[in-house]
Every structure is written in structure tokens, then in C-alpha cells.
Coordinates of C-alpha atoms in Angstrom, one line a residue:
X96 CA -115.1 35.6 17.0
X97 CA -115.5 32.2 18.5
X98 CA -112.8 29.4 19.3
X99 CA -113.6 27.5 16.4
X100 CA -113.1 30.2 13.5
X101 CA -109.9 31.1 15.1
X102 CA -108.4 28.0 16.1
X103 CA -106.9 25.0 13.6
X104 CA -109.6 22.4 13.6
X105 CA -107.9 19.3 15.8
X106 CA -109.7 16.9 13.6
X107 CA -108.2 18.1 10.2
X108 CA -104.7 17.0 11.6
X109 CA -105.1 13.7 14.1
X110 CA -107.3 13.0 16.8
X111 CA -107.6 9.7 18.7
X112 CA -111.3 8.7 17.5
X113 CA -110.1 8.9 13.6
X114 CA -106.9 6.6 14.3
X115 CA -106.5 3.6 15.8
X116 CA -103.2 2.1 17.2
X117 CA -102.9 0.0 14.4
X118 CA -103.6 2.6 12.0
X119 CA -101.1 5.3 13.0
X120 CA -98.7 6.3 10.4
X121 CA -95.2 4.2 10.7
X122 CA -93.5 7.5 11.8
X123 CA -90.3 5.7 12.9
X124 CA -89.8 3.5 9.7
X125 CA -90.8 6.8 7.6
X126 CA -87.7 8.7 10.2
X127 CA -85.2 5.8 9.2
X128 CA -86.0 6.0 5.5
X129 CA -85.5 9.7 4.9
X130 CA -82.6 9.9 7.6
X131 CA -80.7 7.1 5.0
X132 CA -81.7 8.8 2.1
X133 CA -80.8 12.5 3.0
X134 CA -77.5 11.2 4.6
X135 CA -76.8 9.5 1.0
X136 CA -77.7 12.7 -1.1
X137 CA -75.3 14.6 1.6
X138 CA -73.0 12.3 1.1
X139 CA -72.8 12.5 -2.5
X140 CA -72.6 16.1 -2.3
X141 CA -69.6 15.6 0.2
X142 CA -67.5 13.3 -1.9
X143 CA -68.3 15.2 -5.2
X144 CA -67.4 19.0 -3.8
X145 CA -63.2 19.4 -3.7
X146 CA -62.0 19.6 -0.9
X147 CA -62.4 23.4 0.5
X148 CA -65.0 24.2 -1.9
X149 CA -67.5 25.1 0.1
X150 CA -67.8 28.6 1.9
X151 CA -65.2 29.4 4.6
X152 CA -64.5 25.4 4.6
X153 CA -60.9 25.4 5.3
X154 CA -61.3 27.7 8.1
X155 CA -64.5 25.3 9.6
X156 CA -62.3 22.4 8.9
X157 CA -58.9 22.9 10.9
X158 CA -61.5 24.3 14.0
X159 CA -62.9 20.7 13.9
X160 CA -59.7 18.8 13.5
X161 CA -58.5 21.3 16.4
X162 CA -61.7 20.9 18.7
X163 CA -61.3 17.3 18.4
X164 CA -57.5 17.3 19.6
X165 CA -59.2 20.1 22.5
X166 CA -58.1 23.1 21.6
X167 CA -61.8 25.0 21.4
X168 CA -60.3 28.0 20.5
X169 CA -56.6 28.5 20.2
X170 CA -54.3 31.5 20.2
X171 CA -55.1 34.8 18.3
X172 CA -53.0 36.1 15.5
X173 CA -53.2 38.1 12.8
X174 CA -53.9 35.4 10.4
X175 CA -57.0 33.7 13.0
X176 CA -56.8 31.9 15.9
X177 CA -53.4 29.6 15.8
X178 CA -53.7 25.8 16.4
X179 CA -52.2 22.7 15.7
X180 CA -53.5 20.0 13.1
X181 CA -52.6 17.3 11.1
X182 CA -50.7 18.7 7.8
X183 CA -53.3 17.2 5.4
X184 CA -56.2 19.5 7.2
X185 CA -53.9 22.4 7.6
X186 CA -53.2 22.0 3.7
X187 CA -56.7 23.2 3.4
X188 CA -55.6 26.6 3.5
X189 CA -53.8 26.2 0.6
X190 CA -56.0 23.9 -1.1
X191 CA -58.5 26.4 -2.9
X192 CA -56.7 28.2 -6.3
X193 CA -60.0 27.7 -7.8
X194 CA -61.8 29.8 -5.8
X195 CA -63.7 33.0 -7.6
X196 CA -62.0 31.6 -10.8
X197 CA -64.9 30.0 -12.9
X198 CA -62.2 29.3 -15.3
X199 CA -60.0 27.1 -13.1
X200 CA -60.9 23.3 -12.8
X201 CA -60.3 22.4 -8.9
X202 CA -57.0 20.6 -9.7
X203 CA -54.0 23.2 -8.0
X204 CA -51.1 20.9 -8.4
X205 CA -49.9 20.7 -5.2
X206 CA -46.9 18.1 -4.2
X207 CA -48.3 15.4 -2.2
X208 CA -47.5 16.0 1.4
X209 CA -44.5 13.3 2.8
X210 CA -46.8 12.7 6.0
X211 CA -49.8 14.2 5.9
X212 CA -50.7 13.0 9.4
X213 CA -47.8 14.6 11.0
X214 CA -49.1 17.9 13.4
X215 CA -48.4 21.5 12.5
X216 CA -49.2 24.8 13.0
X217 CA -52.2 26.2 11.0
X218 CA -55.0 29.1 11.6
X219 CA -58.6 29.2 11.5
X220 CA -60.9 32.8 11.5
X221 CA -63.8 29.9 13.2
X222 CA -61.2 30.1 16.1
X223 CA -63.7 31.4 18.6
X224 CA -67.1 29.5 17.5
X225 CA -68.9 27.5 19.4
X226 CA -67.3 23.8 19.8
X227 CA -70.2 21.9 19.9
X228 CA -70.7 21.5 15.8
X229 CA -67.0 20.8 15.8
X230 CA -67.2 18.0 18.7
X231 CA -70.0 16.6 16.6
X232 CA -67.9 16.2 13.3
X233 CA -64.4 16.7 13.9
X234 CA -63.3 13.1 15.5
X235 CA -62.9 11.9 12.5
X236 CA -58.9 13.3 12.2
X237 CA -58.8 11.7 14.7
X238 CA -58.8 8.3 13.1
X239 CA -57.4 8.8 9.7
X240 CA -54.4 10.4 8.9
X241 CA -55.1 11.6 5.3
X242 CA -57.8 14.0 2.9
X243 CA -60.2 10.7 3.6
X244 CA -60.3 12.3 7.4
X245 CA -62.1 15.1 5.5
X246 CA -64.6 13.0 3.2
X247 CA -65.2 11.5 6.5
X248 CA -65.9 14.7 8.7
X249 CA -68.3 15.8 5.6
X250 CA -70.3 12.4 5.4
X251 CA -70.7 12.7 9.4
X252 CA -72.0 16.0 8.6
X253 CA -74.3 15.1 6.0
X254 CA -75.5 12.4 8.5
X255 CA -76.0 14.3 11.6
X256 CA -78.1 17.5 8.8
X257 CA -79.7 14.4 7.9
X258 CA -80.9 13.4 11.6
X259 CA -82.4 16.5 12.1
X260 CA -84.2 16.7 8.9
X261 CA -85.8 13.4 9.1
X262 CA -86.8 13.8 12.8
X263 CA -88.8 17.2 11.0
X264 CA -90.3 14.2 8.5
X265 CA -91.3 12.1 11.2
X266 CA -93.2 14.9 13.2
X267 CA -94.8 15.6 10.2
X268 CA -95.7 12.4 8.9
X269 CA -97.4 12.0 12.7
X270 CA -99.9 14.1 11.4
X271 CA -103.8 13.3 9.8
X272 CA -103.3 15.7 6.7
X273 CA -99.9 15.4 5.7
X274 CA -100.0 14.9 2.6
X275 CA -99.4 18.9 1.9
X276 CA -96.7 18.8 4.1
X277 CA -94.8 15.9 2.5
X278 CA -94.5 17.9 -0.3
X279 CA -93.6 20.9 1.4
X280 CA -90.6 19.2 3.1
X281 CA -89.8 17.9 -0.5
X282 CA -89.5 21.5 -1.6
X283 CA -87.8 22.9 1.4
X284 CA -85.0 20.5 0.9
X285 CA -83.0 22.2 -1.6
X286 CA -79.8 21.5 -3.6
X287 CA -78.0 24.3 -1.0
X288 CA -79.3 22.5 1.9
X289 CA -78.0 18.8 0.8
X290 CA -74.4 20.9 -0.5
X291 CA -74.1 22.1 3.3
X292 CA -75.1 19.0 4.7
X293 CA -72.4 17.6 2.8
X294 CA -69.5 20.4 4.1
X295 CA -67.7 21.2 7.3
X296 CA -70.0 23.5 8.0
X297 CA -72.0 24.0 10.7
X298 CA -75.5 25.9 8.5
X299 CA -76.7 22.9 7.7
X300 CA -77.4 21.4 10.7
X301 CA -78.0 24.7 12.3
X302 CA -81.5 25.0 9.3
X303 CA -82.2 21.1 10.0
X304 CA -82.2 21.1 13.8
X305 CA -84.2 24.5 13.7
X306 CA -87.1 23.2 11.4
X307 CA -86.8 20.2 13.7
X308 CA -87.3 21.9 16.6
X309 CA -90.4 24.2 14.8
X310 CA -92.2 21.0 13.3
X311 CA -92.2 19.5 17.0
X312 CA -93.6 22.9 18.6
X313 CA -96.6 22.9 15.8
X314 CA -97.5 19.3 16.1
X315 CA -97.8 19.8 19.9
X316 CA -99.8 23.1 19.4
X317 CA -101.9 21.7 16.3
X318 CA -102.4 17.8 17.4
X319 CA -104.4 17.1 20.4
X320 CA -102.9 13.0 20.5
X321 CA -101.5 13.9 23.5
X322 CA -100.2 10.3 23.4
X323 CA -97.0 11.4 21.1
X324 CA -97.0 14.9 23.5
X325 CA -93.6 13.0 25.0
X326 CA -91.7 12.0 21.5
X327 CA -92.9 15.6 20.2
X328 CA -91.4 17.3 23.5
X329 CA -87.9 15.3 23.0
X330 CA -87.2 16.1 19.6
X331 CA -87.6 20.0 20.3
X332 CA -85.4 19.3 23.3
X333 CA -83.0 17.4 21.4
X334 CA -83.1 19.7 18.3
X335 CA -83.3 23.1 20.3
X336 CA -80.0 21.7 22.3
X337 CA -77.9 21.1 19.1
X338 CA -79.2 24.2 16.8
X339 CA -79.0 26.8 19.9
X340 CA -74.7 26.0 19.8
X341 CA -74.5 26.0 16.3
X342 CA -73.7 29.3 15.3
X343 CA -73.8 32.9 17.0
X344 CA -77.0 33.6 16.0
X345 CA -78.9 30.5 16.1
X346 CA -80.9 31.1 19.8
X347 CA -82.3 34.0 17.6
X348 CA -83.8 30.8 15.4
X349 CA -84.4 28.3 17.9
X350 CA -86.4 31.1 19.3
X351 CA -88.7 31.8 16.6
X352 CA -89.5 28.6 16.1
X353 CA -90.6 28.2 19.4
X354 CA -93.2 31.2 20.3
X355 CA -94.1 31.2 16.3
X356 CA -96.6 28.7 16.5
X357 CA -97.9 29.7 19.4
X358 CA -99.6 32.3 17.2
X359 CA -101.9 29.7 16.4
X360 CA -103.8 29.0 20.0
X361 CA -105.2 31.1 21.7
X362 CA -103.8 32.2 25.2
X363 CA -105.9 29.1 27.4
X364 CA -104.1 27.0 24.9
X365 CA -100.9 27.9 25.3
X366 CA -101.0 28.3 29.6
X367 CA -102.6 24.5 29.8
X368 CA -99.5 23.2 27.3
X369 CA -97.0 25.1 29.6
X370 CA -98.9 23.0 32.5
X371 CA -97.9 19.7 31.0
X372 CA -94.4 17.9 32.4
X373 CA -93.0 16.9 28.9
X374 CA -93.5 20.2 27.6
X375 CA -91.9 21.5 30.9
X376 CA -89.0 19.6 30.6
X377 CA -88.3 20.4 27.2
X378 CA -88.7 24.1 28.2
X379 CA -85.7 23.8 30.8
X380 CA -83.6 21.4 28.2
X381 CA -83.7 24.2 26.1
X382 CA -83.4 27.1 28.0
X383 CA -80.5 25.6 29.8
X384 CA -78.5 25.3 26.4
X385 CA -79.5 28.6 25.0
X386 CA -77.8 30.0 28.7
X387 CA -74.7 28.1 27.9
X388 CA -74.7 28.7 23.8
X389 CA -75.2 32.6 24.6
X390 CA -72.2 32.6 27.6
X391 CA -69.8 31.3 25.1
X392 CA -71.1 34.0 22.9
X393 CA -70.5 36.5 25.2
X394 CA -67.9 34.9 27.0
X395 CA -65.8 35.0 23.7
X396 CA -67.2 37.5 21.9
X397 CA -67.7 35.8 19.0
X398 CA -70.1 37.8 17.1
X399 CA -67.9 41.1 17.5
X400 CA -65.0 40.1 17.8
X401 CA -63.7 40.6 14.7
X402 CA -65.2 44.5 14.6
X403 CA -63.3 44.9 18.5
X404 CA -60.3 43.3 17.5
X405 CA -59.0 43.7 13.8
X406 CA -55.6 42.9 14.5
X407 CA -57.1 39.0 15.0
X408 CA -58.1 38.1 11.4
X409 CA -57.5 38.8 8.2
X410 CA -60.6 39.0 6.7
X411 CA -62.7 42.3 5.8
X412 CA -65.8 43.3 5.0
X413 CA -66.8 46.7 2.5
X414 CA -69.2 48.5 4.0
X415 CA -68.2 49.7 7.2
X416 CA -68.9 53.0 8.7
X417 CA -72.0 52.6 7.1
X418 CA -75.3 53.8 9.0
X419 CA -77.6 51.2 10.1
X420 CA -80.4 52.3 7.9
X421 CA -78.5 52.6 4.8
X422 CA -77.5 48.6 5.7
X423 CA -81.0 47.5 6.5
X424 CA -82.2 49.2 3.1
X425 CA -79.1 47.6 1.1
X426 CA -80.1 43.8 2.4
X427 CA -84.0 44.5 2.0
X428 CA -83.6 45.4 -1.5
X429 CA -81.3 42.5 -2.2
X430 CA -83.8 39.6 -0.7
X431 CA -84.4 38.1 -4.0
X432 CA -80.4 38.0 -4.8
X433 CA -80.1 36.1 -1.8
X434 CA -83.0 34.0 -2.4
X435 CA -80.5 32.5 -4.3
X436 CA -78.3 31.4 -1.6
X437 CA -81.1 29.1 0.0
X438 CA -81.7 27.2 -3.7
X439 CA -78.2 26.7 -4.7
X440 CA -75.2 29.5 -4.4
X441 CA -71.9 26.6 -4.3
X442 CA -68.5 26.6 -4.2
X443 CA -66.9 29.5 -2.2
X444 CA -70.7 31.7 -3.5
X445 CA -69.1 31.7 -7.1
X446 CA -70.7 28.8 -8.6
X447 CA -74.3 29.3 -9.0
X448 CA -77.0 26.9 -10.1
X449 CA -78.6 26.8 -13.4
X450 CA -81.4 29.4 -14.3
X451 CA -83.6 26.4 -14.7
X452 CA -83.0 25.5 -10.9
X453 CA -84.2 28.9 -9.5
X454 CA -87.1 29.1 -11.8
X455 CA -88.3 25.6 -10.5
X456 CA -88.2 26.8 -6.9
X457 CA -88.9 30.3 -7.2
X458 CA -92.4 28.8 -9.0
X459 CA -93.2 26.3 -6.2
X460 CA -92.3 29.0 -3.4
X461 CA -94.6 30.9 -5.5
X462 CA -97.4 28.9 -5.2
X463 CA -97.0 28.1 -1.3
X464 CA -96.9 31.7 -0.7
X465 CA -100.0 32.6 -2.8
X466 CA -102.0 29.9 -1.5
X467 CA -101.1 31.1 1.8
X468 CA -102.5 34.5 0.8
X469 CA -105.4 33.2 -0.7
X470 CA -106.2 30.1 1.6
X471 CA -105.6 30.4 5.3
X472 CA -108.0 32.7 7.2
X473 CA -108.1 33.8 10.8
X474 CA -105.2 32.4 13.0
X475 CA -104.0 31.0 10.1
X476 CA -103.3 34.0 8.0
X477 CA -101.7 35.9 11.1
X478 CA -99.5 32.9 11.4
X479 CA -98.0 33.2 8.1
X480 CA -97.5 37.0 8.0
X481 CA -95.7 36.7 11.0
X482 CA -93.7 33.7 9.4
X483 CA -93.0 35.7 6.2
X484 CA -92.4 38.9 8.2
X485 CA -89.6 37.5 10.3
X486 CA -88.0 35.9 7.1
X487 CA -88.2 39.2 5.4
X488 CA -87.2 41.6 7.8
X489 CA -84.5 40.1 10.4
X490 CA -81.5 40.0 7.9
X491 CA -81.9 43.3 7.2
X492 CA -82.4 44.5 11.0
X493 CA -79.4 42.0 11.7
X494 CA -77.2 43.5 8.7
X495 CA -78.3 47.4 10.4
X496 CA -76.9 46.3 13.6
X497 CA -73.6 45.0 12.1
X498 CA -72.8 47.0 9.3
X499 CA -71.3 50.3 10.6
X500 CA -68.7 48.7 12.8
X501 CA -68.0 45.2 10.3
X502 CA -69.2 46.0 7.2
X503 CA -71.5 44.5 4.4
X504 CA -71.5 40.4 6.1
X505 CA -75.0 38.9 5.2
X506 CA -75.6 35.9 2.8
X507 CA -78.5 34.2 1.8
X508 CA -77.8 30.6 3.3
X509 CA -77.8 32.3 7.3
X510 CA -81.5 32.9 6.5
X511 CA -82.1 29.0 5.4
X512 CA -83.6 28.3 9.4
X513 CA -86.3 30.5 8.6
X514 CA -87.0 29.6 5.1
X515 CA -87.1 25.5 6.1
X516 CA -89.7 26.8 8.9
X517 CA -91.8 29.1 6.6
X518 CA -92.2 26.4 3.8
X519 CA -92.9 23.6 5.9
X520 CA -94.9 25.7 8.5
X521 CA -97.2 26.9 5.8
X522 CA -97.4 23.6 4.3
X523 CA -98.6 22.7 7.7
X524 CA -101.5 25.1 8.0
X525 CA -102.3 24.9 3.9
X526 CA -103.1 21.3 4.5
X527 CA -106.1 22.2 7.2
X528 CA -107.4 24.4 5.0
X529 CA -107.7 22.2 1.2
X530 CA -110.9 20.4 1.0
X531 CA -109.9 16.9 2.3
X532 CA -112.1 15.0 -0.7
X533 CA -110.1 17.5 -3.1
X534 CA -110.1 15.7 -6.5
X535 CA -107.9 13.1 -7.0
X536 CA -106.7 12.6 -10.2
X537 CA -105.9 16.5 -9.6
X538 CA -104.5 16.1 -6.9
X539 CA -102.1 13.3 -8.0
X540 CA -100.9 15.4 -11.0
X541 CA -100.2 17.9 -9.2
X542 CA -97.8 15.8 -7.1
X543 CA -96.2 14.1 -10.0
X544 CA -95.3 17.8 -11.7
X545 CA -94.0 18.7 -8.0
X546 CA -91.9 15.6 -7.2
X547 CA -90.6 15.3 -10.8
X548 CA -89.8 19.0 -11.5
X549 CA -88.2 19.2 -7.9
X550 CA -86.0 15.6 -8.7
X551 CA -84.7 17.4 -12.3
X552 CA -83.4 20.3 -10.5
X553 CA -81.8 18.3 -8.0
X554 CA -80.1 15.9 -10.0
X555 CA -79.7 19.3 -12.9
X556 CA -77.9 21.3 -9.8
X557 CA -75.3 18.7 -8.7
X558 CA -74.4 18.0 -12.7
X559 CA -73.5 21.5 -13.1
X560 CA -71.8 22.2 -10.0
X561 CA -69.6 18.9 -10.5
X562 CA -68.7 19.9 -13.9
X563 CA -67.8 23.2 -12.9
X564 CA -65.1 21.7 -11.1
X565 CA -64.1 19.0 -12.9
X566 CA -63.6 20.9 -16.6
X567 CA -65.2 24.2 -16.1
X568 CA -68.7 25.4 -16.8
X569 CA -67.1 25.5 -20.7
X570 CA -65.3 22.1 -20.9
X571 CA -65.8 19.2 -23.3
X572 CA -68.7 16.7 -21.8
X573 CA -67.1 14.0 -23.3
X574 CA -63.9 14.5 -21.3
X575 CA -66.3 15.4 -18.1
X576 CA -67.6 11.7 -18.7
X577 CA -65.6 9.2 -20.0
X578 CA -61.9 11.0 -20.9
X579 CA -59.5 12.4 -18.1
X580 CA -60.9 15.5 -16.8
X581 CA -58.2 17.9 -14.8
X582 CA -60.2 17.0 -11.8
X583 CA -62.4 14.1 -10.5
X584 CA -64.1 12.8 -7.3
X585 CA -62.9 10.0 -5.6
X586 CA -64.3 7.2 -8.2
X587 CA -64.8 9.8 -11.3
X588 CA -67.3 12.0 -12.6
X589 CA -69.9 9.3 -14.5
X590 CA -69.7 7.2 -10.9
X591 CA -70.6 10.6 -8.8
X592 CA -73.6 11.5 -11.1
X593 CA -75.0 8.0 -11.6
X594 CA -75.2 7.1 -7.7
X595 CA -76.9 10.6 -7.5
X596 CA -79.0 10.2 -10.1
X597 CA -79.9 6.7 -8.9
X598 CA -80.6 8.5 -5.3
X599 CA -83.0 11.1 -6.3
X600 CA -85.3 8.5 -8.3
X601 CA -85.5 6.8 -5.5
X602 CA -86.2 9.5 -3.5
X603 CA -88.8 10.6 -6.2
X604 CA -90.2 7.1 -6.1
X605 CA -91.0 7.1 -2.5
X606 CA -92.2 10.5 -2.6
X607 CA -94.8 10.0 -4.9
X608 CA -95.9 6.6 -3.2
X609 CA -95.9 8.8 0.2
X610 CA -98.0 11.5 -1.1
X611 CA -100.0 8.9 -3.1
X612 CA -100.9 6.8 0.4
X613 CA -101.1 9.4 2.8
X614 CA -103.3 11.7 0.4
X615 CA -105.7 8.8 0.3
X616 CA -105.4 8.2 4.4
X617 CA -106.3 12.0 4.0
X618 CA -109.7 11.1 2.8
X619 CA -112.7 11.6 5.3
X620 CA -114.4 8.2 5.8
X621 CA -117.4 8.4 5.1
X622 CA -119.4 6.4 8.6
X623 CA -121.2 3.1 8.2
X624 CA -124.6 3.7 9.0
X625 CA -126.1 0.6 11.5
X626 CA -128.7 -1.2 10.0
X627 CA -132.6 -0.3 10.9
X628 CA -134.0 -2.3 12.7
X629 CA -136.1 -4.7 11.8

């Protein structure tokens, strides 16, 4: 089989000869745009989610407010690793009577605290995590002295997911057919992904700075600009720097999402990229933090630490004594129930989205993945089985390794750096493959139904979730609106939802104009003939 039936076809994505300077996409105006709009969607998650109500928050938030004062890991216990905190973040703890009770409106009635800046003793099962999510988010406490600290560490979370995510768009917007790929990102940004952004918790940018770090690797091995080879190379090195010290398993991620693409080129390929200085240098950067991210691992025994030494938390897993191959059959079986964790799964996992929300994204998952199968040929197809494979297969192969000596631990969102790369990395390859001169009044149909089905479940996902909360799933809507619910978000319920709502149309809005101008940039041009002569 020849090069060319194997290989992506350079000219489908961007080559020199088909843009001009002056006709390159705006890639750093399209970064700025989604970075401001994703940090405000994450930021409307993060005022409108009670404090604590998101899962393993209070744990995630007094290791930030610690790391920040430099205590990286504190003193075991039998309650977590013992630090010291301002009492309004140590309240956390205590701060979370709704919890597993769908019935109970996230108002516990606690006295307000006399100083809530004052330092105390509180515990944290995050105690022996890596610091550098918490050094990222947690300075806040250091600042303000009351709950707003935490609003605060959330929103900086939200932006920094948001960072990450847009740097993703702006790789992907570099390229000659993206519109496909706009919409992908559009569907791989779900309401789970915004609700983490907007937590103390380090998953979300752990996905964002992964799929980063992927869309930078497949540009480089799909785009032959070499021109942007430098701006590619220092967003994976960036990305892969933050996402490998996120959490204990994230080189596993950052990993993948290197050598996957790779899958794409043949071996010549890949041996002259390795040859070039940018992609050298991003190589090192990388490694360099994957050594350090898996010597605190080790070093602290993070990931088994809790199987080694019981007597230094309190929480438990069932499950254990299980044999690995009863736990790798137990999570394979249950992919779909966890599929559920990457659309929208909130609270502490006990306050799930609508039916209408998974159905939306279960369809357009749906049709990625069969026009994958149907589609992509070659190269191409390998590339997406080994995509699809990896999401499929690792948490179960993880969960085997685990379960006998810590039990039953996996949950859908771990797995959302591999979905944000198979979505968007199929997307990437689909768009090679659709006819260029595809028809367009189909073709702009079809975006409308995607964007505007996406934008209901959205803005459908964050109502429910902030009713939940605010009257339960069975209170009155006309006291979740306008009367004095038993909880509220900083400014009320009808505030929180319009803000959002006005948010998503205008993230709706510029998707469709996106899709709308670059799926006409997609176009082949058709060559002005010179005139005979005469």
C-alpha cells in the first residue's frame, strides 16, 4: 500500500500554497474568545454549586488552602492528613448534610463562624497529592478571609480548565478543515466538564490540559505548516507539564495522547519530527515533569497508600479482596453507567442530569463513532480503534489492578482525558475524510440541530442541578424563581440561570457563525484559469 492511501492527505488540513499570511485563521483571537467564554460558563457553575457539592470537594479544598500556606502534605491521622486552615475552609467538612439526600435542599443551618479567618486544625484524605493543582488554585485563602476565598479558588479553577481547553480550540482552529472539529470540541465540552472546571478539583484541568496536549501532537503530525511547528510544540509542553502533576494517574494520559497520533504516520514520519529542535524541546519539557510528577508518586505513595496504610484515612471502598479479573469484568460491563459520569453525574455523584441530557449526547457520540466506523479508512481507521480501545479497556485494566487490595474505586469522570481526546481526535480525522464541497444547506442544518440541541442540554443540565439544591428535584418552581427558596447562590436562583442562559446563546451564536465561516473557508477553490492567448 503506498504512502498516500495510508497517510492523512496534508492538503485536506493546511498547507502553505492554499493559505496565505493574511488568510490564516485568527487562531489567537478565536484562543481569547473561547478561553473568556469557558471561564464564564465555569464560573457560573462555580458560584451556582454549594459549597462542597462537588465530589471529594471539601477534602480538595483544605489541601489547597493548606498547599498555599506550604504544607504539601501534612501529618497522617486516622481522619487524613492533619493541617492547618482558615476555619471557613475547614468548615467544609461539615458543610455537606445534603449529600446522598436528594430530599435535602443545600441549606444545613450552620451558626456563622465568629472569625472565619482565624487558623485551625482540619484533615484532608488529598493529603498526599500532588501540590501542583493546589499551587495553581489555592492562593486565593490567601487573600480573603471568608466562603468568598472558595468562590474565588473555584472561578481560578474554572479559568485555568478554561486555558487549557481553549489552547485545544486554537490548535484546532489552526487547521484547513476544521469545521468538523469545531463541532466536535462543542460536543466534547459537556455539562460535567464545565461543573469540574467550576470545583476544587483537580479532573478538570487534568481532561483540558490532556486534550491540549493531544490536539498539539495531531496538528504537528497532520499539518505540514511547519511555520506553527514552534507554537504547536509549546502548548504540548506547556499542557503536558501541568496535566502530567495533576493527579496519580495522569502521565498514563499525557502518554496516550502523545504516541496515539503517531498511529497516523508512518515510521519516516515520525523519526524526521523527532529530528526537529521544537519538537525536541517539548520532548525533554515533558519528560522532565512526568520524572518529577511520578517521584512524588512514588516518593509518597499516593496511589497506594491508602491500601498500605488503612490506619491513615477513613474512607473505604467495597470490593476488596476481589480478584483482578472479577474487577476488570465488573467495570467493563458498567461502561455505559459511567458514561454518565463524563455527560453530567453532580453533586457528591447523587445528582444526575436529566434523561434528556444523556440522550442528546449519547446521540451525537453516536454518530461520531459510527461515522468513524463507516468513514475513515486505512491509517485512519487503525487510529480510532486504538483511540476507542484505550477508552474502553484501561479503566477496567486499572480497576483489576486496584481492586483486590482497595476495593471497587473507579468513576466515570477519571476517564473524561480520554473521552475529550477520542471525540475531538475523531473529529479530527472525520473532517479529512467528508467530501470538502459536501452540500451546504445540509451541511448548515446539520450544525444548527448540533449547536442548538447541545446549548438546550447545557443550559437544561445546570437548571436541574441548581434546583436540586435550591428546593429539591420536587420543590415548587415558583419559589425556585421568584419566592425564598431554602437555598440560593450568591445573587439568587433567576440571576444564576439567566447569566447562564445568556452565556450559552452566545456561545451558540458564535458557534454557528464559526462553523458557518470556517465550513465555507473549507471549500476547495476552484483555480482561475489564465487567459488564452491571443
Amino acid at each position: 500500500m503506498s504512502t498516500t492511501d495510508t497517510t492523512p492527505s496534508a492538503g485536506s488540513l493546511s498547507t502553505p500554497q492554499e493559505q496565505s499570511t493574511s488568510e490564516r485563521p485568527r487562531v489567537w483571537r478565536a484562543f481569547l474568545v473561547v478561553w473568556v467564554l469557558l471561564s464564564a460558563l465555569c464560573a457560573s457553575w462555580a458560584v451556582a454549586t454549594p459549597i462542597g457539592a462537588s465530589p471529594d470537594e471539601p477534602a480538595h479544598i483544605v489541601k489547597a488552602a493548606s498547599v498555599a500556606r506550604g504544607q504539601f502534605i501534612g501529618t497522617p491521622s486516622a481522619d487524613g492528613h492533619r493541617v492547618t486552615v482558615p476555619a471557613y475552609v475547614a468548615r467544609t467538612q461539615d458543610d455537606t448534610c445534603f449529600a446522598f439526600h436528594q430530599e435535602r435542599p443545600a441549606a444545613c443551618g450552620l451558626a456563622p463562624l465568629t472569625d472565619p479567618g482565624a487558623l485551625t486544625t482540619s484533615y484532608t484524605t488529598a493529603g498526599l497529592y500532588n501540590p501542583v493543582y493546589y499551587l495553581l488554585v489555592g492562593w486565593p485563602t490567601l487573600l480573603l478571609h471568608d466562603t468568598s476565598g472558595i468562590y474565588a479558588m473555584r472561578i481560578v479553577s474554572g479559568i485555568v480548565t478554561a486555558l487549557f481547553a481553549a489552547l485545544a480550540f486554537a490548535v484546532l482552529w489552526g487547521l484547513r478543515r476544521r469545521a468538523i472539529p469545531v463541532l466536535g470540541f462543542a460536543v466534547a465540552v459537556t455539562p460535567m466538564l464545565l461543573f469540574l472546571g467550576g470545583s476544587v478539583n483537580p479532573n478538570g484541568v487534568e481532561a483540558t490540559a490532556t486534550l491540549a496536549v493531544f490536539a498539539g501532537i495531531l496538528a504537528v503530525v497532520l499539518d505540514p505548516d511547519r511555520s506553527r511547528l514552534l507554537s504547536r510544540a509549546m502548548i504540548v509542553l506547556a499542557s503536558g507539564a501541568v496535566a502530567v502533576n495533576t493527579r496519580g494517574l495522569s502521565p498514563l494520559w499525557v502518554l496516550l495522547a502523545i504516541l496515539i497520533p503517531f498511529v497516523l504516520v508512518p515510521w519516516r514520519t515520525v523519526l524526521a519530527l523527532l529530528r526537529k529542535p521544537a519538537v525536541i524541546a517539548a520532548a525533554v519539557g515533558v519528560v522532565l515533569a512526568t520524572i518529577a510528577a511520578l517521584a512524588w508518586t512514588v516518593g509518597t505513595n499516593s496511589l497506594h497508600n491508602a491500601v498500605d496504610n488503612p490506619d491513615q484515612t477513613p474512607q473505604s471502598f467495597i470490593g476488596v479482596g476481589t480478584n483482578p479479573l472479577s474487577g476488570f469484568f465488573i467495570t467493563l460491563v458498567r461502561t455505559a453507567e459511567y458514561g454518565h459520569g463524563l455527560i453530567g453525574i453532580f453533586g457528591w455523584l447523587d445528582t444526575p442530569a436529566p434523561p434528556e441530557v444523556y440522550f442528546i449526547w449519547a446521540a451525537m457520540i453516536g454518530i461520531v463513532l459510527v461515522a468513524a466506523l463507516v468513514l475513515l479508512r486505512s491509517r485512519m481507521l487503525v487510529f480510532a480503534w486504538v483511540l476507542f480501545g484505550a477508552f474502553i479497556l484501561l479503566p477496567p485494566v486499572i480497576q483489576a489492578a486496584y481492586i483486590t487490595g482497595g476495593g471497587v474505586i473507579w468513576q466515570g469522570r477519571y476517564n473524561m482525558p480520554l473521552f475529550l481526546c477520542l471525540i475531538v481526535g475523531l473529529a479530527v480525522v472525520l473532517a479529512t475524510r467528508i467530501p470538502a464541497d459536501w452540500a451546504t444547506a445540509t451541511w448548515r442544518r446539520f450544525a444548527w440541530l448540533v449547536v442548538i440541541v447541545l446549548a438546550f442540554g447545557q443550559l437544561y443540565a445546570f437548571e436541574n442541578t441548581l434546583r436540586r439544591y435550591s428546593v429539591t428535584p420536587i420543590g415548587s418552581l415558583k419559589q425556585f424563581l421568584f419566592g425564598t427558596p431554602p437555598w440560593a447562590p450568591p445573587g439568587g436562583n433567576l440571576l444564576s440561570l439567566l447569566v447562564f442562559a445568556a452565556l450559552v446563546v452566545v456561545a451558540c451564536w458564535l458557534a454557528l457563525r464559526a462553523v458557518r465561516r470556517v465550513g465555507d473557508a473549507d471549500k476547495p477553490v476552484t483555480p482561475v484559469e489564465p487567459p488564452a492567448a491571443i
